[in-house]
Amino acid sequence: MAPRALLALLSGLLIACNPARAEDGLPRPNATVELDSLAPGVWIHTSYYTYPNGSRFSSNGLVVRDGDGLTLIDTAWGERSTSALLDRIERDIKLPVRQAFVTHAHGDRISGADVLRDRGIPVRAHPRTMALALEVGLPPPSDSLPGLEKAGSFVSVGTVEIFYPGPGHSPENLMVWVPAENVLFGGCAVRPADATTLGNTAHADRQAWSHAIDRAGKRYGAPRIVVPGHGAVGGPELLPHTLTLLRHRP
């Protein structure tokens, strides 16, 4: 493996949204990818990392139809899994992925960016994501989305709205709204219902995170479906649940 690719892989494992690495070593990649219908024209993709102690953690992203093509939200967790995801999309949905957005510069969101570019798929993100990805040795996005610098800002791109609620789990974590189906992809800024901790907070701003969740709640009200970055899909209750964890958990 080339030095750059090795560095990107190790960095991605170290800063993923899931709990810190197992005591007996770094997690191992697992190319298993699931692709399931979430709503008409909306699919959830789930990939996994298996730690040496046997613990297996999932990571969620979205696929959204936009006319005769698709928009991908976040890569799968690693290059192999991202390649497997694209193959699965081609086989099951039978539409081309025309663009991708990554929600922040952690390995579970962006580590497959080079695979997307190799297949001619542009990858865009918050303006800070490129610098943060390069800083930790992860593949950067192709370009940034202008207009997302200020907390509470948003841009509409085709059938999705990209929303920057402000710093939280990471300095530049984005959320994605699918208005036609009332679906909110909260990413790693939103915790699943069974979470009892905030996960990895290495790059988090807890105080700002609370404000970010409040902004999302005010903008989107009670989404029918809320997708966290990890764990089971839920509804609007995931936003207050995340606030509770921020106020009462380490």
mmCIF file of C-alpha atoms in Angstrom:
data_model
loop_
_atom_site.group_PDB
_atom_site.id
_atom_site.type_symbol
_atom_site.label_atom_id
_atom_site.label_comp_id
_atom_site.label_asym_id
_atom_site.label_seq_id
_atom_site.Cartn_x
_atom_site.Cartn_y
_atom_site.Cartn_z
ATOM 1 C CA MET A 1 0.000 0.000 0.000
ATOM 2 C CA ALA A 2 1.277 3.485 -0.879
ATOM 3 C CA PRO A 3 2.349 5.640 2.122
ATOM 4 C CA ARG A 4 -0.414 8.177 1.495
ATOM 5 C CA ALA A 5 -3.104 5.513 1.337
ATOM 6 C CA LEU A 6 -1.786 3.857 4.491
ATOM 7 C CA LEU A 7 -1.781 7.164 6.354
ATOM 8 C CA ALA A 8 -5.333 7.901 5.245
ATOM 9 C CA LEU A 9 -6.530 4.506 6.398
ATOM 10 C CA LEU A 10 -4.950 4.764 9.843
ATOM 11 C CA SER A 11 -6.120 8.329 10.353
ATOM 12 C CA GLY A 12 -9.648 7.395 9.345
ATOM 13 C CA LEU A 13 -9.752 4.641 11.903
ATOM 14 C CA LEU A 14 -8.478 6.868 14.658
ATOM 15 C CA ILE A 15 -10.974 9.672 14.217
ATOM 16 C CA ALA A 16 -14.191 7.894 13.238
ATOM 17 C CA CYS A 17 -17.395 8.816 15.038
ATOM 18 C CA ASN A 18 -17.672 5.503 16.840
ATOM 19 C CA PRO A 19 -16.010 4.810 20.211
ATOM 20 C CA ALA A 20 -12.253 4.931 20.474
ATOM 21 C CA ARG A 21 -10.122 2.105 19.166
ATOM 22 C CA ALA A 22 -10.093 -1.161 21.053
ATOM 23 C CA GLU A 23 -7.302 -1.644 23.571
ATOM 24 C CA ASP A 24 -5.786 -4.514 21.609
ATOM 25 C CA GLY A 25 -5.277 -2.598 18.372
ATOM 26 C CA LEU A 26 -6.823 -0.726 15.497
ATOM 27 C CA PRO A 27 -10.123 -1.756 13.899
ATOM 28 C CA ARG A 28 -10.147 -3.947 10.813
ATOM 29 C CA PRO A 29 -12.042 -2.983 7.632
ATOM 30 C CA ASN A 30 -15.072 -5.032 6.632
ATOM 31 C CA ALA A 31 -16.423 -4.599 3.111
ATOM 32 C CA THR A 32 -19.956 -5.691 4.013
ATOM 33 C CA VAL A 33 -22.385 -2.988 2.852
ATOM 34 C CA GLU A 34 -26.153 -2.865 3.224
ATOM 35 C CA LEU A 35 -28.466 -0.800 1.028
ATOM 36 C CA ASP A 36 -32.119 -0.510 2.058
ATOM 37 C CA SER A 37 -35.072 1.580 0.945
ATOM 38 C CA LEU A 38 -35.960 4.234 3.504
ATOM 39 C CA ALA A 39 -38.634 6.175 1.585
ATOM 40 C CA PRO A 40 -39.537 6.619 -2.096
ATOM 41 C CA GLY A 41 -36.332 7.690 -3.818
ATOM 42 C CA VAL A 42 -34.313 7.533 -0.581
ATOM 43 C CA TRP A 43 -32.045 4.669 0.506
ATOM 44 C CA ILE A 44 -29.864 4.209 3.578
ATOM 45 C CA HIS A 45 -26.427 2.676 3.124
ATOM 46 C CA THR A 46 -24.743 1.038 6.088
ATOM 47 C CA SER A 47 -21.141 -0.134 6.293
ATOM 48 C CA TYR A 48 -19.162 -1.641 9.155
ATOM 49 C CA TYR A 49 -15.855 -1.811 10.957
ATOM 50 C CA THR A 50 -14.977 -4.823 13.062
ATOM 51 C CA TYR A 51 -12.542 -4.272 15.932
ATOM 52 C CA PRO A 52 -9.982 -6.897 16.952
ATOM 53 C CA ASN A 53 -12.008 -7.687 20.074
ATOM 54 C CA GLY A 54 -14.963 -8.638 17.850
ATOM 55 C CA SER A 55 -17.007 -5.475 18.378
ATOM 56 C CA ARG A 56 -18.709 -4.426 15.162
ATOM 57 C CA PHE A 57 -19.869 -0.855 14.568
ATOM 58 C CA SER A 58 -22.070 0.483 11.817
ATOM 59 C CA SER A 59 -22.001 3.732 9.882
ATOM 60 C CA ASN A 60 -24.929 5.210 7.941
ATOM 61 C CA GLY A 61 -25.215 7.356 4.839
ATOM 62 C CA LEU A 62 -27.898 8.144 2.277
ATOM 63 C CA VAL A 63 -28.577 7.709 -1.409
ATOM 64 C CA VAL A 64 -31.167 10.117 -2.825
ATOM 65 C CA ARG A 65 -32.702 10.091 -6.291
ATOM 66 C CA ASP A 66 -32.383 13.281 -8.305
ATOM 67 C CA GLY A 67 -34.058 12.897 -11.693
ATOM 68 C CA ASP A 68 -32.276 10.195 -13.680
ATOM 69 C CA GLY A 69 -29.327 10.101 -11.287
ATOM 70 C CA LEU A 70 -28.422 9.771 -7.630
ATOM 71 C CA THR A 71 -26.857 11.886 -4.899
ATOM 72 C CA LEU A 72 -24.670 10.066 -2.385
ATOM 73 C CA ILE A 73 -24.413 11.376 1.168
ATOM 74 C CA ASP A 74 -21.154 10.231 2.796
ATOM 75 C CA THR A 75 -18.874 7.488 1.584
ATOM 76 C CA ALA A 76 -18.959 4.050 3.143
ATOM 77 C CA TRP A 77 -16.466 3.293 5.925
ATOM 78 C CA GLY A 78 -13.262 2.720 3.958
ATOM 79 C CA GLU A 79 -12.200 2.368 0.354
ATOM 80 C CA ARG A 80 -13.173 -1.296 -0.045
ATOM 81 C CA SER A 81 -16.602 -0.660 1.414
ATOM 82 C CA THR A 82 -17.126 2.401 -0.777
ATOM 83 C CA SER A 83 -16.268 0.389 -3.871
ATOM 84 C CA ALA A 84 -18.682 -2.320 -2.725
ATOM 85 C CA LEU A 85 -21.360 0.316 -2.101
ATOM 86 C CA LEU A 86 -21.065 1.741 -5.612
ATOM 87 C CA ASP A 87 -21.297 -1.751 -7.077
ATOM 88 C CA ARG A 88 -24.371 -2.449 -4.956
ATOM 89 C CA ILE A 89 -26.034 0.790 -6.068
ATOM 90 C CA GLU A 90 -25.361 -0.039 -9.713
ATOM 91 C CA ARG A 91 -26.835 -3.515 -9.270
ATOM 92 C CA ASP A 92 -29.878 -2.694 -7.109
ATOM 93 C CA ILE A 93 -30.928 0.849 -8.038
ATOM 94 C CA LYS A 94 -29.585 0.879 -11.593
ATOM 95 C CA LEU A 95 -29.027 4.640 -11.704
ATOM 96 C CA PRO A 96 -25.688 6.479 -11.804
ATOM 97 C CA VAL A 97 -24.308 8.363 -8.818
ATOM 98 C CA ARG A 98 -23.750 11.837 -10.219
ATOM 99 C CA GLN A 99 -22.552 13.695 -7.124
ATOM 100 C CA ALA A 100 -21.608 13.126 -3.493
ATOM 101 C CA PHE A 101 -21.527 15.208 -0.332
ATOM 102 C CA VAL A 102 -19.541 14.317 2.771
ATOM 103 C CA THR A 103 -20.741 15.653 6.096
ATOM 104 C CA HIS A 104 -17.367 16.086 7.842
ATOM 105 C CA ALA A 105 -13.701 15.115 7.767
ATOM 106 C CA HIS A 106 -13.771 11.830 9.708
ATOM 107 C CA GLY A 107 -12.872 8.450 8.272
ATOM 108 C CA ASP A 108 -16.370 6.995 8.387
ATOM 109 C CA ARG A 109 -17.631 9.885 6.223
ATOM 110 C CA ILE A 110 -14.851 10.640 3.770
ATOM 111 C CA SER A 111 -12.350 7.769 3.598
ATOM 112 C CA GLY A 112 -13.807 6.533 0.301
ATOM 113 C CA ALA A 113 -13.542 9.897 -1.465
ATOM 114 C CA ASP A 114 -10.711 8.765 -3.745
ATOM 115 C CA VAL A 115 -12.832 5.813 -4.900
ATOM 116 C CA LEU A 116 -15.629 8.199 -5.875
ATOM 117 C CA ARG A 117 -13.271 10.486 -7.764
ATOM 118 C CA ASP A 118 -11.750 7.516 -9.573
ATOM 119 C CA ARG A 119 -15.255 6.750 -10.856
ATOM 120 C CA GLY A 120 -15.834 10.327 -11.977
ATOM 121 C CA ILE A 121 -18.089 11.341 -9.071
ATOM 122 C CA PRO A 122 -17.416 14.844 -7.670
ATOM 123 C CA VAL A 123 -17.280 15.055 -3.864
ATOM 124 C CA ARG A 124 -18.240 18.291 -2.114
ATOM 125 C CA ALA A 125 -18.331 19.376 1.509
ATOM 126 C CA HIS A 126 -18.255 22.267 3.965
ATOM 127 C CA PRO A 127 -15.494 24.786 3.154
ATOM 128 C CA ARG A 128 -13.475 23.665 6.203
ATOM 129 C CA THR A 129 -13.593 19.964 5.380
ATOM 130 C CA MET A 130 -10.839 20.038 2.774
ATOM 131 C CA ALA A 131 -8.298 21.586 5.149
ATOM 132 C CA LEU A 132 -9.310 19.334 8.042
ATOM 133 C CA ALA A 133 -9.077 16.197 5.876
ATOM 134 C CA LEU A 134 -5.604 17.114 4.639
ATOM 135 C CA GLU A 135 -4.527 17.871 8.194
ATOM 136 C CA VAL A 136 -5.195 14.291 9.303
ATOM 137 C CA GLY A 137 -4.152 12.564 6.079
ATOM 138 C CA LEU A 138 -7.603 11.694 4.750
ATOM 139 C CA PRO A 139 -8.588 12.101 1.071
ATOM 140 C CA PRO A 140 -10.090 15.577 0.698
ATOM 141 C CA PRO A 141 -13.308 16.412 -1.133
ATOM 142 C CA SER A 142 -13.093 17.612 -4.721
ATOM 143 C CA ASP A 143 -14.538 21.013 -3.878
ATOM 144 C CA SER A 144 -16.348 22.969 -1.203
ATOM 145 C CA LEU A 145 -19.913 24.237 -1.119
ATOM 146 C CA PRO A 146 -20.076 28.032 -0.853
ATOM 147 C CA GLY A 147 -22.657 29.620 1.398
ATOM 148 C CA LEU A 148 -22.237 27.294 4.389
ATOM 149 C CA GLU A 149 -19.735 29.270 6.446
ATOM 150 C CA LYS A 150 -22.224 30.629 8.997
ATOM 151 C CA ALA A 151 -24.054 28.463 11.546
ATOM 152 C CA GLY A 152 -27.654 28.020 10.409
ATOM 153 C CA SER A 153 -26.843 28.463 6.713
ATOM 154 C CA PHE A 154 -28.056 26.110 4.005
ATOM 155 C CA VAL A 155 -27.907 25.518 0.265
ATOM 156 C CA SER A 156 -30.314 23.584 -1.946
ATOM 157 C CA VAL A 157 -28.749 21.191 -4.436
ATOM 158 C CA GLY A 158 -31.221 19.277 -6.561
ATOM 159 C CA THR A 159 -33.550 17.255 -4.346
ATOM 160 C CA VAL A 160 -31.627 17.829 -1.103
ATOM 161 C CA GLU A 161 -30.862 20.716 1.204
ATOM 162 C CA ILE A 162 -27.406 20.846 2.795
ATOM 163 C CA PHE A 163 -27.602 22.447 6.253
ATOM 164 C CA TYR A 164 -24.783 23.650 8.484
ATOM 165 C CA PRO A 165 -26.184 23.743 12.027
ATOM 166 C CA GLY A 166 -22.896 24.970 13.482
ATOM 167 C CA PRO A 167 -20.056 23.115 15.216
ATOM 168 C CA GLY A 168 -20.978 20.039 17.201
ATOM 169 C CA HIS A 169 -19.556 16.571 16.819
ATOM 170 C CA SER A 170 -16.962 18.211 14.561
ATOM 171 C CA PRO A 171 -16.276 21.831 13.614
ATOM 172 C CA GLU A 172 -17.976 21.532 10.224
ATOM 173 C CA ASN A 173 -20.559 18.745 10.578
ATOM 174 C CA LEU A 174 -23.349 19.044 8.026
ATOM 175 C CA MET A 175 -26.896 17.692 7.978
ATOM 176 C CA VAL A 176 -28.911 16.825 4.868
ATOM 177 C CA TRP A 177 -32.652 17.360 4.427
ATOM 178 C CA VAL A 178 -34.783 15.519 1.874
ATOM 179 C CA PRO A 179 -37.914 17.686 1.801
ATOM 180 C CA ALA A 180 -40.011 15.491 -0.500
ATOM 181 C CA GLU A 181 -39.958 12.663 2.060
ATOM 182 C CA ASN A 182 -39.459 14.631 5.303
ATOM 183 C CA VAL A 183 -36.172 12.819 5.970
ATOM 184 C CA LEU A 184 -33.326 14.396 7.957
ATOM 185 C CA PHE A 185 -29.839 12.924 7.828
ATOM 186 C CA GLY A 186 -28.373 14.179 11.089
ATOM 187 C CA GLY A 187 -25.055 12.435 10.619
ATOM 188 C CA CYS A 188 -22.753 12.115 13.607
ATOM 189 C CA ALA A 189 -24.219 15.253 15.176
ATOM 190 C CA VAL A 190 -27.270 13.129 16.060
ATOM 191 C CA ARG A 191 -27.097 10.097 18.337
ATOM 192 C CA PRO A 192 -29.287 6.979 18.007
ATOM 193 C CA ALA A 193 -31.993 6.255 20.575
ATOM 194 C CA ASP A 194 -29.996 3.528 22.337
ATOM 195 C CA ALA A 195 -26.838 5.644 22.706
ATOM 196 C CA THR A 196 -25.793 6.340 26.278
ATOM 197 C CA THR A 197 -22.717 8.412 25.378
ATOM 198 C CA LEU A 198 -21.760 10.978 22.758
ATOM 199 C CA GLY A 199 -19.263 8.596 21.150
ATOM 200 C CA ASN A 200 -15.965 10.076 20.050
ATOM 201 C CA THR A 201 -15.740 13.706 21.140
ATOM 202 C CA ALA A 202 -12.119 14.323 20.113
ATOM 203 C CA HIS A 203 -13.120 17.187 17.803
ATOM 204 C CA ALA A 204 -16.414 18.115 19.447
ATOM 205 C CA ASP A 205 -17.601 21.400 20.886
ATOM 206 C CA ARG A 206 -20.238 20.369 23.436
ATOM 207 C CA GLN A 207 -21.635 23.838 24.061
ATOM 208 C CA ALA A 208 -21.905 24.667 20.370
ATOM 209 C CA TRP A 209 -23.310 21.182 19.710
ATOM 210 C CA SER A 210 -26.384 21.937 21.795
ATOM 211 C CA HIS A 211 -26.992 25.083 19.761
ATOM 212 C CA ALA A 212 -26.552 23.088 16.547
ATOM 213 C CA ILE A 213 -29.261 20.609 17.573
ATOM 214 C CA ASP A 214 -31.544 23.481 18.558
ATOM 215 C CA ARG A 215 -31.068 25.067 15.121
ATOM 216 C CA ALA A 216 -31.911 21.803 13.388
ATOM 217 C CA GLY A 217 -35.057 21.413 15.486
ATOM 218 C CA LYS A 218 -36.204 24.941 14.724
ATOM 219 C CA ARG A 219 -35.581 24.573 10.998
ATOM 220 C CA TYR A 220 -37.048 21.116 10.443
ATOM 221 C CA GLY A 221 -39.598 20.757 13.235
ATOM 222 C CA ALA A 222 -40.515 17.092 13.588
ATOM 223 C CA PRO A 223 -39.009 15.143 10.672
ATOM 224 C CA ARG A 224 -40.770 11.910 9.849
ATOM 225 C CA ILE A 225 -37.447 10.070 9.668
ATOM 226 C CA VAL A 226 -34.144 11.022 11.313
ATOM 227 C CA VAL A 227 -31.001 9.117 10.346
ATOM 228 C CA PRO A 228 -28.073 9.245 12.792
ATOM 229 C CA GLY A 229 -24.518 8.705 11.655
ATOM 230 C CA HIS A 230 -24.442 5.434 13.569
ATOM 231 C CA GLY A 231 -27.140 3.093 14.802
ATOM 232 C CA ALA A 232 -30.840 2.662 14.157
ATOM 233 C CA VAL A 233 -33.021 5.110 12.254
ATOM 234 C CA GLY A 234 -35.515 6.997 14.386
ATOM 235 C CA GLY A 235 -37.814 9.986 14.337
ATOM 236 C CA PRO A 236 -37.812 13.507 15.785
ATOM 237 C CA GLU A 237 -37.099 12.107 19.259
ATOM 238 C CA LEU A 238 -33.445 11.667 18.319
ATOM 239 C CA LEU A 239 -32.856 15.427 18.495
ATOM 240 C CA PRO A 240 -33.961 15.885 22.147
ATOM 241 C CA HIS A 241 -32.240 12.604 23.004
ATOM 242 C CA THR A 242 -28.956 14.029 21.715
ATOM 243 C CA LEU A 243 -29.530 17.177 23.778
ATOM 244 C CA THR A 244 -30.070 15.050 26.879
ATOM 245 C CA LEU A 245 -26.765 13.280 26.312
ATOM 246 C CA LEU A 246 -25.010 16.605 25.829
ATOM 247 C CA ARG A 247 -26.353 17.913 29.120
ATOM 248 C CA HIS A 248 -25.949 14.865 31.286
ATOM 249 C CA ARG A 249 -23.340 12.488 29.840
ATOM 250 C CA PRO A 250 -19.545 12.655 29.501
#
